[in-house]
């Protein structure tokens, strides 16, 4: 999602509510919506909280990967170079510089919303931590 400074304060939470309603009508087999929020990029999940989504868990952060100083996802590395192992890529592709982030990253937060009914809350001390 993306929002402009001129958008109303509740634009994203309003959109999330409309999305939930549309999925409830158009895709009746869907029971739960999930999303990951990356606090390392400055996101807090406030729009999800405003739309009554609940934090259920978190996922340990993976280092950010870079090719020649530009971010690349593991999928992009696999598609472009046939793998995502930076040591191997560096050995096989000397024309490129492969790096990963060096600072400690915060875990991503997973928010969930039931398509029908209320989404149950998980107490702050009881969030599950998924490891990659």
GROMACS .gro file of C-alpha atoms in nm:
model
  132
    1UNK     CA    1   0.000   0.000   0.000
    2UNK     CA    2   0.103   0.355  -0.054
    3UNK     CA    3  -0.052   0.678   0.070
    4UNK     CA    4   0.013   1.040  -0.024
    5UNK     CA    5   0.047   1.323   0.229
    6UNK     CA    6  -0.278   1.475   0.099
    7UNK     CA    7  -0.480   1.156   0.161
    8UNK     CA    8  -0.729   1.170   0.452
    9UNK     CA    9  -0.588   1.047   0.784
   10UNK     CA   10  -0.795   0.727   0.777
   11UNK     CA   11  -0.757   0.646   0.405
   12UNK     CA   12  -0.561   0.322   0.451
   13UNK     CA   13  -0.770   0.184   0.737
   14UNK     CA   14  -1.083   0.270   0.533
   15UNK     CA   15  -0.936   0.085   0.233
   16UNK     CA   16  -0.857  -0.218   0.452
   17UNK     CA   17  -1.218  -0.227   0.572
   18UNK     CA   18  -1.345  -0.214   0.213
   19UNK     CA   19  -1.099  -0.488   0.113
   20UNK     CA   20  -1.225  -0.712   0.392
   21UNK     CA   21  -1.588  -0.658   0.281
   22UNK     CA   22  -1.506  -0.729  -0.083
   23UNK     CA   23  -1.319  -1.050   0.001
   24UNK     CA   24  -1.606  -1.162   0.226
   25UNK     CA   25  -1.847  -1.123  -0.068
   26UNK     CA   26  -1.631  -1.237  -0.360
   27UNK     CA   27  -1.414  -1.508  -0.202
   28UNK     CA   28  -1.628  -1.682   0.061
   29UNK     CA   29  -1.370  -1.954   0.132
   30UNK     CA   30  -1.110  -1.701   0.258
   31UNK     CA   31  -1.110  -1.693   0.637
   32UNK     CA   32  -0.808  -1.485   0.742
   33UNK     CA   33  -0.605  -1.203   0.586
   34UNK     CA   34  -0.242  -1.158   0.686
   35UNK     CA   35   0.029  -0.906   0.618
   36UNK     CA   36   0.386  -0.842   0.725
   37UNK     CA   37   0.497  -0.500   0.847
   38UNK     CA   38   0.869  -0.420   0.830
   39UNK     CA   39   0.962  -0.174   1.107
   40UNK     CA   40   1.310  -0.136   0.954
   41UNK     CA   41   1.147   0.067   0.676
   42UNK     CA   42   0.969   0.293   0.925
   43UNK     CA   43   0.633   0.115   0.925
   44UNK     CA   44   0.448   0.069   1.255
   45UNK     CA   45   0.125  -0.105   1.156
   46UNK     CA   46  -0.092   0.181   1.284
   47UNK     CA   47  -0.327   0.161   0.984
   48UNK     CA   48  -0.381  -0.211   1.044
   49UNK     CA   49  -0.450  -0.147   1.413
   50UNK     CA   50  -0.697   0.128   1.315
   51UNK     CA   51  -0.876  -0.122   1.090
   52UNK     CA   52  -0.897  -0.369   1.383
   53UNK     CA   53  -0.631  -0.607   1.255
   54UNK     CA   54  -0.444  -0.782   1.535
   55UNK     CA   55  -0.077  -0.861   1.578
   56UNK     CA   56  -0.049  -1.237   1.611
   57UNK     CA   57   0.323  -1.302   1.569
   58UNK     CA   58   0.654  -1.179   1.437
   59UNK     CA   59   0.917  -1.321   1.205
   60UNK     CA   60   1.291  -1.291   1.251
   61UNK     CA   61   1.442  -1.047   1.009
   62UNK     CA   62   1.654  -1.154   0.715
   63UNK     CA   63   1.944  -0.933   0.616
   64UNK     CA   64   1.880  -0.702   0.324
   65UNK     CA   65   2.074  -0.807   0.013
   66UNK     CA   66   2.241  -0.573  -0.236
   67UNK     CA   67   2.390  -0.606  -0.583
   68UNK     CA   68   2.620  -0.320  -0.679
   69UNK     CA   69   2.468  -0.112  -0.397
   70UNK     CA   70   2.105  -0.170  -0.501
   71UNK     CA   71   1.857  -0.375  -0.296
   72UNK     CA   72   1.771  -0.719  -0.437
   73UNK     CA   73   1.535  -0.977  -0.291
   74UNK     CA   74   1.647  -1.342  -0.266
   75UNK     CA   75   1.396  -1.419  -0.546
   76UNK     CA   76   1.552  -1.154  -0.769
   77UNK     CA   77   1.898  -1.299  -0.703
   78UNK     CA   78   1.780  -1.650  -0.787
   79UNK     CA   79   1.612  -1.531  -1.107
   80UNK     CA   80   1.905  -1.319  -1.222
   81UNK     CA   81   2.203  -1.521  -1.099
   82UNK     CA   82   2.069  -1.871  -1.026
   83UNK     CA   83   2.109  -1.853  -0.649
   84UNK     CA   84   2.102  -1.635  -0.340
   85UNK     CA   85   2.417  -1.747  -0.158
   86UNK     CA   86   2.626  -1.428  -0.150
   87UNK     CA   87   2.959  -1.605  -0.107
   88UNK     CA   88   2.893  -1.825  -0.409
   89UNK     CA   89   2.756  -1.535  -0.614
   90UNK     CA   90   3.063  -1.325  -0.533
   91UNK     CA   91   3.294  -1.608  -0.641
   92UNK     CA   92   3.101  -1.671  -0.965
   93UNK     CA   93   3.025  -1.311  -1.066
   94UNK     CA   94   3.329  -1.093  -1.007
   95UNK     CA   95   3.181  -0.816  -1.224
   96UNK     CA   96   2.922  -0.748  -0.949
   97UNK     CA   97   2.949  -0.654  -0.582
   98UNK     CA   98   2.722  -0.861  -0.353
   99UNK     CA   99   2.661  -0.743   0.004
  100UNK     CA  100   2.418  -0.781   0.289
  101UNK     CA  101   2.308  -0.536   0.555
  102UNK     CA  102   2.539  -0.517   0.853
  103UNK     CA  103   2.313  -0.357   1.114
  104UNK     CA  104   2.078  -0.554   1.339
  105UNK     CA  105   1.729  -0.559   1.193
  106UNK     CA  106   1.404  -0.558   1.387
  107UNK     CA  107   1.168  -0.853   1.339
  108UNK     CA  108   0.877  -0.810   1.097
  109UNK     CA  109   0.534  -0.795   1.259
  110UNK     CA  110   0.251  -1.014   1.130
  111UNK     CA  111  -0.098  -0.868   1.147
  112UNK     CA  112  -0.412  -1.075   1.086
  113UNK     CA  113  -0.778  -1.002   1.027
  114UNK     CA  114  -1.063  -1.251   1.022
  115UNK     CA  115  -1.280  -1.197   0.716
  116UNK     CA  116  -1.593  -1.273   0.920
  117UNK     CA  117  -1.640  -1.174   1.282
  118UNK     CA  118  -1.393  -1.026   1.523
  119UNK     CA  119  -1.025  -1.106   1.507
  120UNK     CA  120  -0.905  -1.248   1.837
  121UNK     CA  121  -0.633  -1.061   2.020
  122UNK     CA  122  -0.304  -1.214   2.127
  123UNK     CA  123  -0.156  -1.070   2.446
  124UNK     CA  124   0.169  -0.879   2.390
  125UNK     CA  125   0.378  -1.132   2.583
  126UNK     CA  126   0.231  -1.427   2.393
  127UNK     CA  127   0.322  -1.342   2.033
  128UNK     CA  128   0.485  -1.632   1.855
  129UNK     CA  129   0.823  -1.567   1.697
  130UNK     CA  130   0.876  -1.754   1.371
  131UNK     CA  131   1.235  -1.815   1.272
  132UNK     CA  132   1.342  -1.832   0.911
   0.00000   0.00000   0.00000
